[in-house]
Every structure is written in C-alpha cells, then in structure tokens.
C-alpha cells in the first residue's frame, strides 16, 4: 500500500477525502446539468440512519475495495425545482419524472465521487440508484461505522449528500491456507 | 442523408436531455431511437439501420460493456461508432471499454457543446 493510501484510509483522512469528493462532484453536477450553483457546508458524521424523514431519499450501493451506501436527500419542493431545471420542463409534484431525475442526479454525483475515491481506495463498483419518496419515514443502512454527510444550500432549501464506507469483512477464504488452520486451532482452544 | 442514432440509458431523464442536445447540435442527424438497456438496444439495432450508438455503462439487464461486446462481435455492426456516456472517468472500466473497442466516451455531467464536439468527427 502506498503511504498516501495509508493516510487516506485512516478515519480522519477518509472522512476528509469523502467530504471533498462530495463537495466537488455535487457542485459540478449542479452547475453543469441543473444550472444551479450550490455551496457545500461543513461536513459532519452521522450514524447508519439517514436524515430524511419527509421527502426524497435516493441511494446507491458501493462495493469493491470498500463497501457502503451513498445517498442524496431533499424535500419534495426542492426535488421538483431541481428536476424542472434538469429536464427544462415545469414539474410541480413528485411523479415518475422527478424520481427518475433525482435518481440520475444521484448517480452522477456518487459516480464522480466513486471515480475520485478510486485513486486512493482502489476499484469500486456502483449499483443502480433507488429513490424513495414519502412522509415520516426512516431509513437505515445495515453497515457498521459512520457516514460522512455534507449539507448543501440552494435558496431556502437544503439537501444532503452522504456516503458511508467501510472495508469489506474478511472471510476465511481471504486468508492463506496455513493461516486458516491457525485461526481454526485458536477457535478450538477458546 | 441524415444518420439515425440510438441512445441507450436506463434513465428517461438522461435520454430526454440527450435528445434535446442532439436536436440543438448542428449535425445531419435523422431519427434518434431510444432504449432503456442493452437488450432493448439490440432489438432496435436488429430492426433499424442505426449509424451510431451512445450508451450508458451502468444499466440493468444488459449493461453498456455487454452491449459494446455484442456490437463488436456482430459482422454487420462491428465498425459502428459506440460512444459511452458514463460517470466513470480514467478508471479501469473506461480502460476496459476502450480495449473492447469503444470509440469514445463522454463523462457525466456533460454540456450540449461537449456532445456536439464529440459527435462532430463521425459526421465529417
């Protein structure tokens, strides 16, 4: 492993790396495809639960050298405004067009975050996005560890982009055969 | 004679945006077909004389790399320009696509000008 990778994959280094990648990617996607300038605030770390309780939550899974979940969450009004700008058509209520547009924006943001992180973390794969819309709901990722959340402002509305990553759990087959034997012996002695 | 194109992307939003960018482009483009994944794209290719394919990579059923592989393996389509439109950039996936015979790639997010610039050479 290169020294920079060791630094980047430490908890603090990884958090800063993810936050920078989210800010950069979100700013670029919004200015290029949505025609809105957005500014990222100070990142914070959240638990496995996602902040959205009303509105839209789009999420994408990542797997590979690290694994986890990335999300974009916003209220319905902002989702309609973003989608209207993105598709250059007036959309006043959340429908399939808005869900698709938010899913694609999420795909672009987290796809570019993934590309930025791969230089430091190694190869990653993305799932296709899923978008949920509702009221008074809770979402939770079944993963250990915290996720990095970057808040953004667009006019009066706020939205958040988050990404939680952790190293994949090692399985017995990931160890050389002689180490597997030692591990098994140690377990038997316990 | 104007050339027919095929856009392949599971996002209706991206297909609409590309349709609009292609209409704005000062290029001799004929009909623009759409497909939601690689399998639908194969059906369009079998039934229409498409001259160029623009495809996303990350799609359900048949992804963009599988579609590219099918196109390059087919006697009738092997020389057809295939442009990938993807969030991947400078990564293993793009390198793999180029080795498989992708003609070019456009990184998302993109502007209409970037679409026109990338397509220009195929209409000269």
CSV table of C-alpha atoms in Angstrom, one decimal:
chain,number,residue,atom,x,y,z
A,1,UNK,CA,0.0,0.0,0.0
A,2,UNK,CA,1.3,3.5,-0.9
A,3,UNK,CA,1.8,5.9,2.0
A,4,UNK,CA,-0.9,8.2,0.7
A,5,UNK,CA,-3.3,5.3,0.8
A,6,UNK,CA,-2.5,4.6,4.4
A,7,UNK,CA,-3.2,8.2,5.2
A,8,UNK,CA,-6.3,8.4,3.1
A,9,UNK,CA,-7.8,5.2,4.6
A,10,UNK,CA,-7.3,6.4,8.2
A,11,UNK,CA,-10.6,7.5,9.7
A,12,UNK,CA,-9.8,11.3,9.6
A,13,UNK,CA,-8.2,11.1,6.1
A,14,UNK,CA,-11.0,9.1,4.7
A,15,UNK,CA,-13.6,11.5,6.1
A,16,UNK,CA,-11.9,14.5,4.6
A,17,UNK,CA,-11.4,12.7,1.3
A,18,UNK,CA,-15.1,11.7,1.0
A,19,UNK,CA,-16.3,15.2,2.0
A,20,UNK,CA,-14.0,16.9,-0.6
A,21,UNK,CA,-15.1,14.5,-3.3
A,22,UNK,CA,-18.8,15.1,-2.5
A,23,UNK,CA,-18.4,18.9,-2.5
A,24,UNK,CA,-16.5,18.8,-5.8
A,25,UNK,CA,-18.8,16.4,-7.6
A,26,UNK,CA,-22.1,17.9,-6.3
A,27,UNK,CA,-21.0,21.4,-7.3
A,28,UNK,CA,-20.0,20.3,-10.8
A,29,UNK,CA,-23.2,18.2,-11.4
A,30,UNK,CA,-25.4,21.1,-10.3
A,31,UNK,CA,-23.7,23.8,-12.2
A,32,UNK,CA,-23.4,21.7,-15.4
A,33,UNK,CA,-26.6,19.8,-15.6
A,34,UNK,CA,-29.0,21.6,-13.3
A,35,UNK,CA,-27.9,25.2,-13.8
A,36,UNK,CA,-27.8,25.9,-10.1
A,37,UNK,CA,-24.9,27.0,-8.1
A,38,UNK,CA,-24.8,25.2,-4.7
A,39,UNK,CA,-22.4,25.5,-1.9
A,40,UNK,CA,-21.4,22.7,0.4
A,41,UNK,CA,-21.3,23.3,4.2
A,42,UNK,CA,-19.1,21.8,6.8
A,43,UNK,CA,-19.4,18.0,6.8
A,44,UNK,CA,-20.5,16.1,9.8
A,45,UNK,CA,-20.6,12.4,10.6
A,46,UNK,CA,-23.9,10.6,11.0
A,47,UNK,CA,-24.8,7.1,12.1
A,48,UNK,CA,-26.2,4.4,9.9
A,49,UNK,CA,-29.6,6.1,9.9
A,50,UNK,CA,-30.3,8.7,7.2
A,51,UNK,CA,-31.6,12.1,7.9
A,52,UNK,CA,-34.6,12.3,5.6
A,53,UNK,CA,-37.9,11.9,7.3
A,54,UNK,CA,-40.0,13.7,4.7
A,55,UNK,CA,-39.3,14.0,1.0
A,56,UNK,CA,-37.0,12.0,-1.2
A,57,UNK,CA,-34.1,9.7,-0.4
A,58,UNK,CA,-32.0,8.4,-3.3
A,59,UNK,CA,-29.4,5.8,-2.5
A,60,UNK,CA,-26.7,3.8,-4.3
A,61,UNK,CA,-24.6,0.9,-3.1
A,62,UNK,CA,-20.9,0.7,-3.5
A,63,UNK,CA,-18.8,-2.4,-3.4
A,64,UNK,CA,-15.2,-3.4,-4.0
A,65,UNK,CA,-12.1,-2.4,-2.1
A,66,UNK,CA,-14.5,-0.6,0.3
A,67,UNK,CA,-18.3,-1.0,0.6
A,68,UNK,CA,-21.1,1.1,1.7
A,69,UNK,CA,-24.0,3.3,0.7
A,70,UNK,CA,-24.3,6.8,-0.7
A,71,UNK,CA,-27.4,9.0,-0.5
A,72,UNK,CA,-28.9,12.2,-1.7
A,73,UNK,CA,-31.9,13.5,0.3
A,74,UNK,CA,-34.1,16.6,-0.1
A,75,UNK,CA,-37.6,17.8,0.3
A,76,UNK,CA,-40.3,17.4,-2.4
A,77,UNK,CA,-40.2,21.2,-3.3
A,78,UNK,CA,-36.5,21.1,-4.0
A,79,UNK,CA,-36.8,17.8,-5.8
A,80,UNK,CA,-39.3,19.4,-8.2
A,81,UNK,CA,-37.2,22.5,-8.6
A,82,UNK,CA,-34.1,20.5,-9.4
A,83,UNK,CA,-35.9,18.2,-11.8
A,84,UNK,CA,-37.6,21.1,-13.6
A,85,UNK,CA,-34.2,22.7,-14.2
A,86,UNK,CA,-32.6,19.4,-15.1
A,87,UNK,CA,-35.3,18.5,-17.7
A,88,UNK,CA,-36.2,22.1,-18.7
A,89,UNK,CA,-39.9,21.4,-18.1
A,90,UNK,CA,-42.2,22.6,-15.3
A,91,UNK,CA,-42.7,19.9,-12.7
A,92,UNK,CA,-44.9,20.8,-9.7
A,93,UNK,CA,-45.4,17.5,-8.0
A,94,UNK,CA,-43.3,14.4,-7.3
A,95,UNK,CA,-44.0,11.9,-10.1
A,96,UNK,CA,-42.0,9.3,-12.0
A,97,UNK,CA,-40.1,12.0,-13.9
A,98,UNK,CA,-39.0,13.7,-10.7
A,99,UNK,CA,-38.0,10.3,-9.2
A,100,UNK,CA,-36.0,9.4,-12.3
A,101,UNK,CA,-34.3,12.8,-12.4
A,102,UNK,CA,-33.3,12.7,-8.8
A,103,UNK,CA,-32.0,9.1,-9.3
A,104,UNK,CA,-29.9,10.2,-12.2
A,105,UNK,CA,-28.5,13.2,-10.4
A,106,UNK,CA,-27.6,10.9,-7.5
A,107,UNK,CA,-26.0,8.5,-10.0
A,108,UNK,CA,-23.9,11.3,-11.4
A,109,UNK,CA,-22.9,12.8,-8.0
A,110,UNK,CA,-21.9,9.5,-6.5
A,111,UNK,CA,-20.4,8.1,-9.7
A,112,UNK,CA,-18.0,11.0,-9.8
A,113,UNK,CA,-17.3,10.6,-6.0
A,114,UNK,CA,-16.5,7.0,-6.7
A,115,UNK,CA,-14.1,7.9,-9.5
A,116,UNK,CA,-12.4,10.4,-7.3
A,117,UNK,CA,-12.0,7.9,-4.4
A,118,UNK,CA,-10.8,5.1,-6.6
A,119,UNK,CA,-7.4,6.8,-6.9
A,120,UNK,CA,-6.9,6.4,-3.2
A,121,UNK,CA,-9.0,3.4,-2.2
A,122,UNK,CA,-8.8,1.1,-5.2
A,123,UNK,CA,-11.5,-0.2,-7.5
A,124,UNK,CA,-15.2,0.3,-6.6
A,125,UNK,CA,-18.5,-0.7,-8.3
A,126,UNK,CA,-21.8,1.2,-8.2
A,127,UNK,CA,-25.3,-0.3,-8.1
A,128,UNK,CA,-28.1,1.4,-10.0
A,129,UNK,CA,-29.9,4.1,-7.9
A,130,UNK,CA,-33.1,3.6,-5.9
A,131,UNK,CA,-35.3,6.5,-5.0
A,132,UNK,CA,-37.8,6.6,-2.1
A,133,UNK,CA,-40.5,9.3,-1.7
A,134,UNK,CA,-42.7,9.5,1.4
A,135,UNK,CA,-43.5,11.2,4.6
A,136,UNK,CA,-42.4,10.4,8.1
A,137,UNK,CA,-40.1,7.5,7.2
A,138,UNK,CA,-36.8,6.3,8.5
A,139,UNK,CA,-34.1,4.6,6.5
A,140,UNK,CA,-31.1,2.7,7.9
A,141,UNK,CA,-28.1,1.1,6.3
A,142,UNK,CA,-27.1,-2.2,7.8
A,143,UNK,CA,-23.4,-1.4,8.0
A,144,UNK,CA,-21.0,-0.7,10.8
A,145,UNK,CA,-19.4,2.7,11.2
A,146,UNK,CA,-20.4,6.2,10.4
A,147,UNK,CA,-21.2,8.0,7.3
A,148,UNK,CA,-19.9,11.4,6.1
A,149,UNK,CA,-22.8,13.9,5.5
A,150,UNK,CA,-22.3,17.2,3.5
A,151,UNK,CA,-25.2,19.7,3.7
A,152,UNK,CA,-25.8,21.9,0.7
A,153,UNK,CA,-28.0,25.0,0.3
A,154,UNK,CA,-30.0,26.1,-2.7
A,155,UNK,CA,-32.0,29.2,-2.0
A,156,UNK,CA,-34.2,28.5,1.0
A,157,UNK,CA,-33.9,24.8,0.6
A,158,UNK,CA,-31.4,22.4,2.0
A,159,UNK,CA,-30.3,19.0,0.8
A,160,UNK,CA,-27.7,16.5,1.9
A,161,UNK,CA,-25.3,14.1,0.3
A,162,UNK,CA,-23.9,11.3,2.4
A,163,UNK,CA,-21.5,8.4,1.9
A,164,UNK,CA,-20.6,5.7,4.4
A,165,UNK,CA,-17.8,3.4,3.6
A,166,UNK,CA,-16.0,0.6,5.4
A,167,UNK,CA,-13.6,-2.2,4.5
A,168,UNK,CA,-15.3,-5.4,3.5
A,169,UNK,CA,-15.3,-8.0,6.2
A,170,UNK,CA,-12.6,-10.6,5.6
A,171,UNK,CA,-13.9,-14.2,5.0
A,172,UNK,CA,-11.9,-17.3,5.9
A,173,UNK,CA,-11.1,-17.8,2.2
A,174,UNK,CA,-9.3,-14.4,2.1
A,175,UNK,CA,-6.5,-15.9,4.3
A,176,UNK,CA,-3.8,-18.2,3.1
A,177,UNK,CA,-4.5,-21.9,3.9
A,178,UNK,CA,-1.9,-22.1,6.7
A,179,UNK,CA,-3.4,-19.0,8.5
A,180,UNK,CA,-6.8,-20.5,8.2
A,181,UNK,CA,-5.5,-23.6,10.1
A,182,UNK,CA,-4.0,-21.4,12.8
A,183,UNK,CA,-7.3,-19.4,13.1
A,184,UNK,CA,-9.3,-22.6,13.4
A,185,UNK,CA,-7.0,-24.0,16.0
A,186,UNK,CA,-7.2,-20.8,18.0
A,187,UNK,CA,-11.0,-21.0,17.9
A,188,UNK,CA,-11.0,-24.6,19.1
A,189,UNK,CA,-8.7,-23.7,22.1
A,190,UNK,CA,-11.1,-20.9,23.2
B,1,UNK,CA,-28.7,11.7,-46.0
B,2,UNK,CA,-29.2,12.1,-42.3
B,3,UNK,CA,-27.9,9.4,-40.0
B,4,UNK,CA,-30.1,7.6,-37.4
B,5,UNK,CA,-28.7,7.4,-33.8
B,6,UNK,CA,-29.5,5.2,-30.8
B,7,UNK,CA,-29.4,6.5,-27.2
B,8,UNK,CA,-29.2,3.7,-24.6
B,9,UNK,CA,-29.7,4.7,-20.9
B,10,UNK,CA,-32.0,3.4,-18.2
B,11,UNK,CA,-32.7,7.0,-17.1
B,12,UNK,CA,-35.6,8.6,-19.0
B,13,UNK,CA,-34.2,12.0,-17.8
B,14,UNK,CA,-30.8,11.4,-19.5
B,15,UNK,CA,-32.5,10.2,-22.7
B,16,UNK,CA,-34.5,13.4,-22.8
B,17,UNK,CA,-31.5,15.6,-22.2
B,18,UNK,CA,-29.5,13.8,-24.9
B,19,UNK,CA,-32.4,14.1,-27.3
B,20,UNK,CA,-32.5,17.9,-26.7
B,21,UNK,CA,-28.7,18.2,-27.1
B,22,UNK,CA,-28.9,16.3,-30.4
B,23,UNK,CA,-31.7,18.5,-31.7
B,24,UNK,CA,-29.6,21.6,-30.9
B,25,UNK,CA,-26.5,20.2,-32.5
B,26,UNK,CA,-25.7,21.4,-35.9
B,27,UNK,CA,-25.3,17.9,-37.3
B,28,UNK,CA,-27.1,15.9,-40.0
B,29,UNK,CA,-28.9,13.7,-37.5
B,30,UNK,CA,-32.0,11.8,-38.6
B,31,UNK,CA,-34.2,9.8,-36.3
B,32,UNK,CA,-33.0,9.3,-32.7
B,33,UNK,CA,-34.1,5.9,-31.2
B,34,UNK,CA,-34.1,5.2,-27.5
B,35,UNK,CA,-33.5,2.1,-25.4
B,36,UNK,CA,-33.6,1.5,-21.7
B,37,UNK,CA,-30.9,-1.2,-21.5
B,38,UNK,CA,-28.6,-3.3,-23.7
B,39,UNK,CA,-31.3,-5.8,-24.6
B,40,UNK,CA,-33.7,-3.2,-25.8
B,41,UNK,CA,-30.8,-1.7,-27.8
B,42,UNK,CA,-30.2,-5.0,-29.5
B,43,UNK,CA,-33.8,-5.1,-30.6
B,44,UNK,CA,-33.5,-1.6,-32.1
B,45,UNK,CA,-30.3,-2.5,-33.9
B,46,UNK,CA,-31.8,-5.6,-35.4
B,47,UNK,CA,-34.7,-3.6,-36.8
B,48,UNK,CA,-33.3,-0.3,-37.8
B,49,UNK,CA,-30.2,1.0,-39.8
B,50,UNK,CA,-28.6,2.9,-36.9
B,51,UNK,CA,-25.3,4.6,-37.7
B,52,UNK,CA,-24.1,5.5,-34.2
B,53,UNK,CA,-24.8,4.3,-30.6
B,54,UNK,CA,-24.5,6.4,-27.5
B,55,UNK,CA,-24.8,4.2,-24.4
B,56,UNK,CA,-24.6,4.4,-20.6
B,57,UNK,CA,-22.5,1.7,-18.8
B,58,UNK,CA,-24.3,1.1,-15.6
B,59,UNK,CA,-27.7,-0.3,-16.6
B,60,UNK,CA,-29.8,-3.3,-15.5
B,61,UNK,CA,-30.3,-6.5,-17.7
B,62,UNK,CA,-27.5,-5.9,-20.2
B,63,UNK,CA,-25.0,-3.1,-19.3
B,64,UNK,CA,-23.1,-0.9,-21.7
B,65,UNK,CA,-20.0,-3.0,-21.8
B,66,UNK,CA,-22.0,-6.1,-22.6
B,67,UNK,CA,-23.8,-4.2,-25.4
B,68,UNK,CA,-20.5,-3.0,-26.7
B,69,UNK,CA,-19.2,-6.6,-26.8
B,70,UNK,CA,-22.3,-7.7,-28.7
B,71,UNK,CA,-21.9,-4.9,-31.2
B,72,UNK,CA,-18.2,-5.6,-31.8
B,73,UNK,CA,-18.9,-9.4,-32.2
B,74,UNK,CA,-21.5,-8.8,-34.9
B,75,UNK,CA,-20.4,-8.8,-38.6
B,76,UNK,CA,-22.9,-6.0,-39.5
B,77,UNK,CA,-22.3,-3.7,-36.6
B,78,UNK,CA,-18.6,-4.2,-35.7
B,79,UNK,CA,-17.5,-0.9,-37.3
B,80,UNK,CA,-20.3,1.2,-35.9
B,81,UNK,CA,-19.2,4.0,-33.6
B,82,UNK,CA,-20.1,3.4,-30.0
B,83,UNK,CA,-19.8,6.3,-27.6
B,84,UNK,CA,-20.0,5.6,-23.8
B,85,UNK,CA,-21.7,8.2,-21.6
B,86,UNK,CA,-20.7,7.5,-18.1
B,87,UNK,CA,-19.8,8.9,-14.7
B,88,UNK,CA,-16.7,6.7,-14.8
B,89,UNK,CA,-13.5,8.6,-15.8
B,90,UNK,CA,-10.0,7.5,-16.1
B,91,UNK,CA,-10.8,4.3,-14.2
B,92,UNK,CA,-10.5,0.6,-15.0
B,93,UNK,CA,-14.0,0.5,-16.5
B,94,UNK,CA,-13.2,3.1,-19.1
B,95,UNK,CA,-9.8,1.5,-19.9
B,96,UNK,CA,-11.7,-1.8,-20.3
B,97,UNK,CA,-14.2,-0.2,-22.6
B,98,UNK,CA,-11.5,1.3,-24.8
B,99,UNK,CA,-9.8,-2.1,-25.1
B,100,UNK,CA,-13.2,-3.6,-26.0
B,101,UNK,CA,-13.5,-1.1,-28.9
B,102,UNK,CA,-15.4,1.9,-27.5
B,103,UNK,CA,-15.0,4.7,-30.0
B,104,UNK,CA,-15.1,7.5,-27.4
B,105,UNK,CA,-16.6,8.4,-24.0
B,106,UNK,CA,-18.4,11.4,-22.6
B,107,UNK,CA,-18.3,11.9,-18.9
B,108,UNK,CA,-21.4,12.8,-17.0
B,109,UNK,CA,-22.1,15.7,-16.2
B,110,UNK,CA,-21.9,17.0,-19.8
B,111,UNK,CA,-22.9,20.1,-21.7
B,112,UNK,CA,-24.7,20.2,-25.1
B,113,UNK,CA,-21.5,21.6,-26.6
B,114,UNK,CA,-19.5,18.6,-25.4
B,115,UNK,CA,-22.0,16.3,-27.0
B,116,UNK,CA,-21.7,18.2,-30.3
B,117,UNK,CA,-17.9,18.3,-30.2
B,118,UNK,CA,-17.7,14.6,-29.5
B,119,UNK,CA,-20.1,13.6,-32.3
B,120,UNK,CA,-18.7,16.0,-34.9
B,121,UNK,CA,-16.0,13.7,-36.3
B,122,UNK,CA,-18.5,10.9,-37.0
B,123,UNK,CA,-20.4,13.2,-39.4
B,124,UNK,CA,-17.5,14.6,-41.4
